[in-house]
PDB file of C-alpha atoms in Angstrom:
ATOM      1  CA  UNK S 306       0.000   0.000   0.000  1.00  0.00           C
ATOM      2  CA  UNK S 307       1.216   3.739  -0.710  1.00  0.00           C
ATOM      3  CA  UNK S 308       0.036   6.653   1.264  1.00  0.00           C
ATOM      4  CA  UNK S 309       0.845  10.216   0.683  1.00  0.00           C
ATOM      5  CA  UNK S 310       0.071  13.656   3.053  1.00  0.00           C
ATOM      6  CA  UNK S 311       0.543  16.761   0.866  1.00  0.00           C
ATOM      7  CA  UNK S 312      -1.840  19.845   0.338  1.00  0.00           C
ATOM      8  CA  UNK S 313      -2.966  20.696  -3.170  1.00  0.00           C
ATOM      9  CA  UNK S 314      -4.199  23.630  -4.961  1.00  0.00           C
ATOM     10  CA  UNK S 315      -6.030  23.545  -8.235  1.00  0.00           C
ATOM     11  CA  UNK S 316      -6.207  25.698 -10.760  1.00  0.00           C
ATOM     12  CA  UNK S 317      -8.273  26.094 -14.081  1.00  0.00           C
ATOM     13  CA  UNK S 318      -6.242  28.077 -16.949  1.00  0.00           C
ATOM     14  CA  UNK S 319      -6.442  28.331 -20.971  1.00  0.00           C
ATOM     15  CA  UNK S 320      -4.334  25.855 -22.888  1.00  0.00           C
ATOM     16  CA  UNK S 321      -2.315  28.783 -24.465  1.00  0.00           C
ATOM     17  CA  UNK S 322      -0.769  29.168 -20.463  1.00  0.00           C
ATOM     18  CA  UNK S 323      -0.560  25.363 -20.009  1.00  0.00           C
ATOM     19  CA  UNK S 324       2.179  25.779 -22.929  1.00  0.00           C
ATOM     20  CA  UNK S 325       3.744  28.658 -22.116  1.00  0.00           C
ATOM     21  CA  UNK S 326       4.022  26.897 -17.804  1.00  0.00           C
ATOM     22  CA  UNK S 327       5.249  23.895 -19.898  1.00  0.00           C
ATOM     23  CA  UNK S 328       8.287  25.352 -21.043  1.00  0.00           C
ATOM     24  CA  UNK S 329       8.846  27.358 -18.161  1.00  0.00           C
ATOM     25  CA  UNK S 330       8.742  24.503 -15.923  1.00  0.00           C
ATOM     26  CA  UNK S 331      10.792  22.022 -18.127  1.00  0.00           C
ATOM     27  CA  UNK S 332      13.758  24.528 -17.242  1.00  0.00           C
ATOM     28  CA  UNK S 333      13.348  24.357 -13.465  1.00  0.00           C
ATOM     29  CA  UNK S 334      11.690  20.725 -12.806  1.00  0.00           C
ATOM     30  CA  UNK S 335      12.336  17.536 -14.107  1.00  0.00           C
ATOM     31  CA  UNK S 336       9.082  15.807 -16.657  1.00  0.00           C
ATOM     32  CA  UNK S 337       8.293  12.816 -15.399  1.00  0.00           C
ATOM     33  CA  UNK S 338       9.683   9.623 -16.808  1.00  0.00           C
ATOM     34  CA  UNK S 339       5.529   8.435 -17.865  1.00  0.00           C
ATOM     35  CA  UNK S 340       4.812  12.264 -19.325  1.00  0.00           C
ATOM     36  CA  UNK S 341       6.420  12.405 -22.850  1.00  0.00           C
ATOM     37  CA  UNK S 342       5.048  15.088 -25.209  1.00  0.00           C
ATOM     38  CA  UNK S 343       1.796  15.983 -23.632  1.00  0.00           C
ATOM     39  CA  UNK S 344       1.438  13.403 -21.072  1.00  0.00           C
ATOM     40  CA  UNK S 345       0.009  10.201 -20.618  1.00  0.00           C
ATOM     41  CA  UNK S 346      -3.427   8.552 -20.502  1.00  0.00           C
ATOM     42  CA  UNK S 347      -5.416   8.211 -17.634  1.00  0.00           C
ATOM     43  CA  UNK S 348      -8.248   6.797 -16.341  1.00  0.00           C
ATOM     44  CA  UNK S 349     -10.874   6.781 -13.231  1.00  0.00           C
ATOM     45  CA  UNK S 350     -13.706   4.973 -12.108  1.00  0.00           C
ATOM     46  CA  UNK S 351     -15.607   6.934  -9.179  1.00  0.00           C
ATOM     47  CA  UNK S 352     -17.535   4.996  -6.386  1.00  0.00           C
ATOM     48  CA  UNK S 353     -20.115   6.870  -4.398  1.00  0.00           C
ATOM     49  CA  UNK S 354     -23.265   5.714  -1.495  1.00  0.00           C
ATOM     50  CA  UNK S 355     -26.395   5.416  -2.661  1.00  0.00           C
ATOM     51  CA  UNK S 356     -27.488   8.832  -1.478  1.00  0.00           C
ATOM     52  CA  UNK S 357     -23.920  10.242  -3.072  1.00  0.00           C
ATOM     53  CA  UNK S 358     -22.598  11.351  -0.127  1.00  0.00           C
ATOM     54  CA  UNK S 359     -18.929  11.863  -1.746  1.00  0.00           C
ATOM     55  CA  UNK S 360     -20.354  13.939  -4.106  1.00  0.00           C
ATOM     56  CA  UNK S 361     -22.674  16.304  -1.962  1.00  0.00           C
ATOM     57  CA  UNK S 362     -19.401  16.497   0.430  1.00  0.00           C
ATOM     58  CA  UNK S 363     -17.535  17.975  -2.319  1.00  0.00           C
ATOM     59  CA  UNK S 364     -20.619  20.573  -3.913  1.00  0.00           C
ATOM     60  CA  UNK S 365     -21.013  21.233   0.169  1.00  0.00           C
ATOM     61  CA  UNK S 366     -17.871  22.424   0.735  1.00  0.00           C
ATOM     62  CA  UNK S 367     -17.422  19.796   3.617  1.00  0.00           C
ATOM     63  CA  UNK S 368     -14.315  19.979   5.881  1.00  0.00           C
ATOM     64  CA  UNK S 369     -14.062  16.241   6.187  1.00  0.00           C
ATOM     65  CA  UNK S 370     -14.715  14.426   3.219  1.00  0.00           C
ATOM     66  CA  UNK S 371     -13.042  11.773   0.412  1.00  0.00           C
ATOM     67  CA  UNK S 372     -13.593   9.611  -2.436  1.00  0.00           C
ATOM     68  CA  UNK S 373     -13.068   6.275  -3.916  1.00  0.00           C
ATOM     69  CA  UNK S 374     -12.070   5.596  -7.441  1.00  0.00           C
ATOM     70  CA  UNK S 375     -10.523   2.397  -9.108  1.00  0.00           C
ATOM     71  CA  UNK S 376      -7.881   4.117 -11.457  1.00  0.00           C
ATOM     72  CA  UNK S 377      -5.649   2.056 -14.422  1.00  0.00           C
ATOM     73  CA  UNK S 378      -3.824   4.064 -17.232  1.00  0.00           C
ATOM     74  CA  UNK S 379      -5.517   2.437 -20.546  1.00  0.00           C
ATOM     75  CA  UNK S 380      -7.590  -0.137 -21.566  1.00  0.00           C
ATOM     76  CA  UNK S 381      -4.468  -2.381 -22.044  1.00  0.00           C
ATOM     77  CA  UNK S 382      -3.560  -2.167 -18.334  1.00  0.00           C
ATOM     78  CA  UNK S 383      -3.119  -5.445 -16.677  1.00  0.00           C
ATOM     79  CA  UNK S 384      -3.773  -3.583 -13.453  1.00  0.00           C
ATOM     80  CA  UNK S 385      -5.823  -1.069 -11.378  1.00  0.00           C
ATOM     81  CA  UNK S 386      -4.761   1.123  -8.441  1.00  0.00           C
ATOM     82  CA  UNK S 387      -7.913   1.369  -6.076  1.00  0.00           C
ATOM     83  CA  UNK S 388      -7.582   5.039  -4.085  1.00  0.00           C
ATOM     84  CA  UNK S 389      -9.286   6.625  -1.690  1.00  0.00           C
ATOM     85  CA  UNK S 390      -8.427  10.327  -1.147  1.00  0.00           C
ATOM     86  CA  UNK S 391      -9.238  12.355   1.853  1.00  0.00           C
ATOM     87  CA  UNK S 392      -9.930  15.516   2.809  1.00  0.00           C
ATOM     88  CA  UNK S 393      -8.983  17.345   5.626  1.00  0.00           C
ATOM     89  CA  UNK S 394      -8.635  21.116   5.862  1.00  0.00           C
ATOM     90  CA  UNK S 395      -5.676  22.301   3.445  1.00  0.00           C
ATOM     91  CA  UNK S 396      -4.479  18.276   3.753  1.00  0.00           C
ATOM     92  CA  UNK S 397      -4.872  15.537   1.478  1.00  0.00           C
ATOM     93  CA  UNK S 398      -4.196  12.090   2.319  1.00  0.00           C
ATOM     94  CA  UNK S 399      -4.140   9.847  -0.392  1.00  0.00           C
ATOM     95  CA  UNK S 400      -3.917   5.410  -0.303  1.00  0.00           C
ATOM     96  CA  UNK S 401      -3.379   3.419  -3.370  1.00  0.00           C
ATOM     97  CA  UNK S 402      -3.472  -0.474  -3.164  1.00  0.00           C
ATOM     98  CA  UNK S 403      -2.422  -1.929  -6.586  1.00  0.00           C
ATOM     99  CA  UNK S 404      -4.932  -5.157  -7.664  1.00  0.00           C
ATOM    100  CA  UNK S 405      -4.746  -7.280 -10.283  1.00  0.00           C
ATOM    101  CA  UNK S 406      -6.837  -7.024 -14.097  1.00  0.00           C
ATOM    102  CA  UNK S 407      -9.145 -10.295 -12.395  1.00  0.00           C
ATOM    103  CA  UNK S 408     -10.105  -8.073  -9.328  1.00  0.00           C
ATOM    104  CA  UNK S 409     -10.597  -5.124 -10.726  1.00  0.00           C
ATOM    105  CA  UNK S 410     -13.525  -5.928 -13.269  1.00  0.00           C
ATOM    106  CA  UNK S 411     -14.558  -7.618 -10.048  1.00  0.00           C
ATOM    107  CA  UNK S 412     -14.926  -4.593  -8.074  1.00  0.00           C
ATOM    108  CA  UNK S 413     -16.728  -3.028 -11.139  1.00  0.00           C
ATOM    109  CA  UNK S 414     -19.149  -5.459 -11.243  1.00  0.00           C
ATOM    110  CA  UNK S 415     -19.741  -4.668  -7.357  1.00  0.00           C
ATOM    111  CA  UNK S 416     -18.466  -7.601  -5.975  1.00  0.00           C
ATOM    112  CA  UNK S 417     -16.057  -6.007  -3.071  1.00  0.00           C
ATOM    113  CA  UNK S 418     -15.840  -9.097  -1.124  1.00  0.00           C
ATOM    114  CA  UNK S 419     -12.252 -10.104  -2.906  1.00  0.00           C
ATOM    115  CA  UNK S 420     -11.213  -6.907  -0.837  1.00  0.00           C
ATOM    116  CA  UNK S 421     -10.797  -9.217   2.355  1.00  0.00           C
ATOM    117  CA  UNK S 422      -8.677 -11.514   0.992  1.00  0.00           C
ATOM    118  CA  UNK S 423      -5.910  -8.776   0.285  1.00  0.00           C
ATOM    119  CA  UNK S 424      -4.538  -9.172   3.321  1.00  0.00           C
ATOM    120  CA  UNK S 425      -4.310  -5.621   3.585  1.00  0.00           C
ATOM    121  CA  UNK S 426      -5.836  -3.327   6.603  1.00  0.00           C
ATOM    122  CA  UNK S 427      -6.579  -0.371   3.549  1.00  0.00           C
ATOM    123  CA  UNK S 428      -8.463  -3.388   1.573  1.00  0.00           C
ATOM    124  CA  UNK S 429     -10.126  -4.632   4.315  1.00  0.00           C
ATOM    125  CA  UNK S 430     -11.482  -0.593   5.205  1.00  0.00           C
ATOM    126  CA  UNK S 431     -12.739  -0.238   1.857  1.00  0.00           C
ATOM    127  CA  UNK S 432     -14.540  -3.270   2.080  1.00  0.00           C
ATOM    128  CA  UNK S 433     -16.148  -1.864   5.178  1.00  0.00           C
ATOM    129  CA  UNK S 434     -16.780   2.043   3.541  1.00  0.00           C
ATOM    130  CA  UNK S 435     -17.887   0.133   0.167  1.00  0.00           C
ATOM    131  CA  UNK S 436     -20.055  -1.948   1.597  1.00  0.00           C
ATOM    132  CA  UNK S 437     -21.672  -0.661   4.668  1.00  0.00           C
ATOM    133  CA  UNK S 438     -22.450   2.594   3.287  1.00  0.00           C
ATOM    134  CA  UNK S 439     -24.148   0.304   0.063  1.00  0.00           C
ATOM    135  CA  UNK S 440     -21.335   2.070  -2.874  1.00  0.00           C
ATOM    136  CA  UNK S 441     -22.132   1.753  -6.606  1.00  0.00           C
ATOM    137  CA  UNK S 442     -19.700   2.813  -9.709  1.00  0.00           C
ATOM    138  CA  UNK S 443     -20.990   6.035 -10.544  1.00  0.00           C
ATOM    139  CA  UNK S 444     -18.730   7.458 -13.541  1.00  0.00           C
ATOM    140  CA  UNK S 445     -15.763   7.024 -15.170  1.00  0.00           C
ATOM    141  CA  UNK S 446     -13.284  10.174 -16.094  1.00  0.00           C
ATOM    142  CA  UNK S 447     -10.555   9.761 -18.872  1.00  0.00           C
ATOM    143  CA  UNK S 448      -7.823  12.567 -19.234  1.00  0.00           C
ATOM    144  CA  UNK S 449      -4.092  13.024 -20.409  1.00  0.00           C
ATOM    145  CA  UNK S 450      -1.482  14.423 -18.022  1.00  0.00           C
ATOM    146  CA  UNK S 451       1.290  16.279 -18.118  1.00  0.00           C
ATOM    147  CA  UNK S 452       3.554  16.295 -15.186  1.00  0.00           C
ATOM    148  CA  UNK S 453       6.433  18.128 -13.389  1.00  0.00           C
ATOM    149  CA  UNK S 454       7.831  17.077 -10.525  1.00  0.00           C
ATOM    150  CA  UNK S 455      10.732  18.238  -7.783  1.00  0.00           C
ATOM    151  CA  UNK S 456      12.440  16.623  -4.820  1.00  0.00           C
ATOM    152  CA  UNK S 457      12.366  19.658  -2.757  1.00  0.00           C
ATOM    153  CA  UNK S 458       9.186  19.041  -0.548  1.00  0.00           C
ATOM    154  CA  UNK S 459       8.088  16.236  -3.265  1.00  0.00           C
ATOM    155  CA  UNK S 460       6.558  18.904  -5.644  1.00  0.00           C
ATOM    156  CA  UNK S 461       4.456  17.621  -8.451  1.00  0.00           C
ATOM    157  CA  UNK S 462       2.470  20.087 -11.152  1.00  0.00           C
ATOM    158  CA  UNK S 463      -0.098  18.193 -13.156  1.00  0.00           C
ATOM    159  CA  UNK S 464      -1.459  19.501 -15.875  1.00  0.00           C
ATOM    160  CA  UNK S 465      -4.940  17.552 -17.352  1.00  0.00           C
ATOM    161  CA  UNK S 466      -6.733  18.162 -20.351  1.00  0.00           C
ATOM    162  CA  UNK S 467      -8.822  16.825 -22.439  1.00  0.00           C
ATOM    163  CA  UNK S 468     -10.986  15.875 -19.704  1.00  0.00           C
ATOM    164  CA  UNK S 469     -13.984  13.101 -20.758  1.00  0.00           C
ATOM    165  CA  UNK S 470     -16.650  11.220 -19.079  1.00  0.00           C
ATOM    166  CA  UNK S 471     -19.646   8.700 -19.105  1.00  0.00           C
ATOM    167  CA  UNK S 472     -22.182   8.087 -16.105  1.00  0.00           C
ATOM    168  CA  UNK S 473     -23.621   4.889 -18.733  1.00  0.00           C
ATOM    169  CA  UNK S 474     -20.213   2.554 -19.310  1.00  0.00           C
ATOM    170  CA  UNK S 475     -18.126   1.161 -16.036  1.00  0.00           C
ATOM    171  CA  UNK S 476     -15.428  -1.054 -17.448  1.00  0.00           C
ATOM    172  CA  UNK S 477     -12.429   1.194 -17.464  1.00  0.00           C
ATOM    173  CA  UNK S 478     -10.381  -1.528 -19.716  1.00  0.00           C
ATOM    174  CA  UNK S 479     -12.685  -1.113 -22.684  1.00  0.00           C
ATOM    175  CA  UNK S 480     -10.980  -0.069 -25.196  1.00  0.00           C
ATOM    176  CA  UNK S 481     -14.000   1.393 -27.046  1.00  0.00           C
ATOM    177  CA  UNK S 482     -15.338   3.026 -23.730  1.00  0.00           C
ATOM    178  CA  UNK S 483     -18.021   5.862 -25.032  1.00  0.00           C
ATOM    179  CA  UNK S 484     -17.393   9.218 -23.547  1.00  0.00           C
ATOM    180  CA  UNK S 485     -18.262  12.926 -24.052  1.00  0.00           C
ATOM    181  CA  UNK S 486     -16.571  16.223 -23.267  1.00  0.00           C
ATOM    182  CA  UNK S 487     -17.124  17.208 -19.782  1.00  0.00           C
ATOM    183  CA  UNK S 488     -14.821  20.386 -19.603  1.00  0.00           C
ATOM    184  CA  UNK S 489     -13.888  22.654 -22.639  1.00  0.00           C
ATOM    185  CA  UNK S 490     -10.878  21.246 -24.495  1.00  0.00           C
ATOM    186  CA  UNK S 491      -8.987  24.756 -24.530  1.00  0.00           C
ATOM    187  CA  UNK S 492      -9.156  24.633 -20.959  1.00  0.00           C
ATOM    188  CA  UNK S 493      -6.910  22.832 -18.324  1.00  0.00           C
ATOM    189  CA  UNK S 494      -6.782  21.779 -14.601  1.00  0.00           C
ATOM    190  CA  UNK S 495      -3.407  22.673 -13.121  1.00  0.00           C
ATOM    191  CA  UNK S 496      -2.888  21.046  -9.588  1.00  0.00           C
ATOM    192  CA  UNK S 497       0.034  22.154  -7.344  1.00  0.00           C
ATOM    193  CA  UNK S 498       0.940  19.618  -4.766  1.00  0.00           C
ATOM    194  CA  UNK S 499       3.457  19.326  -2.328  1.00  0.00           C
ATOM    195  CA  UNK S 500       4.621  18.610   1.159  1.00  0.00           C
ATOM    196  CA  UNK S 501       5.297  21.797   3.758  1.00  0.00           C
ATOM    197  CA  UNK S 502       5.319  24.709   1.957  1.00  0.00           C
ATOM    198  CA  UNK S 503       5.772  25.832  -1.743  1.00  0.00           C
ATOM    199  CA  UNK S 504       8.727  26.946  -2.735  1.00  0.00           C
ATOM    200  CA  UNK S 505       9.212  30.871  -3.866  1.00  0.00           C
ATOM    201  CA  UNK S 506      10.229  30.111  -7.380  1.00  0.00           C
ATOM    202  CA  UNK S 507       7.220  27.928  -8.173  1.00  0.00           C
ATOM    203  CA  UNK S 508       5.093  30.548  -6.374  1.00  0.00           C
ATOM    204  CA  UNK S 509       6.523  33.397  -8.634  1.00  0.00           C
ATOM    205  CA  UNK S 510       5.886  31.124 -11.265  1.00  0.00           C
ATOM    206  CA  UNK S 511       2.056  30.438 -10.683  1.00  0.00           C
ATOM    207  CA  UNK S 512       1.731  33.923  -9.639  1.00  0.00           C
ATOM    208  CA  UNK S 513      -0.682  35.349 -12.489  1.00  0.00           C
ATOM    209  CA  UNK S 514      -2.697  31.821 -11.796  1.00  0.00           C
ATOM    210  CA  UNK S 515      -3.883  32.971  -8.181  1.00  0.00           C
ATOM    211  CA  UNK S 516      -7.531  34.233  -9.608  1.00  0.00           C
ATOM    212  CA  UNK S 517      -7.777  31.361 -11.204  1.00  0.00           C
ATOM    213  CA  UNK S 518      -7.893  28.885  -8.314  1.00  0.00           C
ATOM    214  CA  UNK S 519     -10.684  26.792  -8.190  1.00  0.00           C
ATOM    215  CA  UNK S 520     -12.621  23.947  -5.611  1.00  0.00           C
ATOM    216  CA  UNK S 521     -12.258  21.795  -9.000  1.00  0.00           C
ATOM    217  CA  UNK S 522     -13.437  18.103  -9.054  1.00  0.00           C
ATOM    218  CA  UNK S 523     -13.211  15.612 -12.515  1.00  0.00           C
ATOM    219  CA  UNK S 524     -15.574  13.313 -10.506  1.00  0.00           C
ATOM    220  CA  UNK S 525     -18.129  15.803  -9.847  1.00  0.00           C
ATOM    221  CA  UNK S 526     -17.969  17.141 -13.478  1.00  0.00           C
ATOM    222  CA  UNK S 527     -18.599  13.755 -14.543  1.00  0.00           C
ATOM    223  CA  UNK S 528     -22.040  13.678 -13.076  1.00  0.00           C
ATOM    224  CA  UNK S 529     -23.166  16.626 -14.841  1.00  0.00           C
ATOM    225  CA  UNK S 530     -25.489  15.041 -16.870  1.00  0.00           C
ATOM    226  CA  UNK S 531     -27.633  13.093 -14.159  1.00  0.00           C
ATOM    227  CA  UNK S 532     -26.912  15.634 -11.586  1.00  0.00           C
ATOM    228  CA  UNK S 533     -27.930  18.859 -13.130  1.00  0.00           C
ATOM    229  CA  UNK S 534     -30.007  17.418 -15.311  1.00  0.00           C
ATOM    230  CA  UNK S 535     -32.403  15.371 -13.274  1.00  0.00           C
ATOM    231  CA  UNK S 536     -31.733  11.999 -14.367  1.00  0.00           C
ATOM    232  CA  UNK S 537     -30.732  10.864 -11.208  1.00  0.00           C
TER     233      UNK S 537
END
């Protein structure tokens, strides 16, 4: 299992200044070793209760809050990284526990019980979240990243785009998965994460992005069709 602490801030800017950060950041950061040309693949499927209590947390504003998403990187992946992310204040905690192609089309097709035989305390909590509080798959969110990353306080800029969705299709290894624009192509999420406290030059760097900062979610864009259009 890998857990990370860090705070993150997010950011939604035009794809002209995604370029132009690009090639300022390529002089001070290293790219990551995955994030050739504009980046690479990913994709996410989002769990929520019943009563979508991850996503009302999130539209809420809550203090306390998290979510649960199954996440691979293509439809050729021979394995899934199931996360759960929580929220406290300005912290994020995030826990990955890598599971095989097998289990993960399991836990699509709702069958978390394979979570207890892990051997694994984050499985086996899951398992308890998942199925206590009666969790469905509730959308899947496809996107490319770019990434930057530093050693000093473990910074990593992320840069997504060409953000898609479906509410209708769960199976995150189909290679002909349907999905439809969920955020305008010229635009792009920035996220700024990091451990401590951000270092001046990145800070001078992102300085014209301040009034830009948004409360941004891919999951909770993802449900704009049955959320804000009454289909749910």
């Amino acid at each position: 299992m890998l857990e990370v602490l860090r705070q993150e801030k997010k950011y939604l800017i035009s794809l002209d200044k995604y370029y132009s950060l690009s090639r300022h950041f390529a002089n001070v950061l290293q790219e990551d070793e995955h994030s050739s040309g504009d980046g690479y693949f990913i994709r996410s499927l989002y769990f929520d209760s019943l009563d979508d209590i991850d996503f009302e947390g999130k539209i809420e504003g809550a203090e306390v809050r998290r979510k649960i998403r199954l996440r691979n990187y293509g439809s050729a992946s021979t394995s899934a990284k199931l996360e759960m992310k929580q929220k406290q204040g300005i912290w994020q905690k995030k826990r990955s526990l890598t599971l095989d192609r097998d289990k993960s089309m399991r836990l699509i097709n709702g069958d978390y019980t394979m979570l207890l035989s892990c051997d694994s305390n984050f499985a086996s909590e899951c398992f308890g979240i998942m199925h206590m509080q009666c969790y469905r798959p509730k959308a899947v969110v496809s996107y490319t990243r770019k990434v930057f990353v530093g050693k000093e306080n473990e910074i990593r800029i992320t840069f997504d785009h060409h953000i898609k969705g479906t509410e209708s299709n769960f199976d995150i290894f189909d290679p002909n998965l349907a999905e439809f624009p969920i955020l305008d192509p010229f635009l792009v999420v920035m996220e700024v994460k990091y451990n401590g406290f951000l270092l001046s030059y990145i800070k001078d760097l992102i300085r014209d992005c301040n009034e830009s900062e948004r409360s941004l979610s891919k999951y909770c864009l993802s449900r704009s069709i049955s959320k804000y259009y009454g289909l749910s």
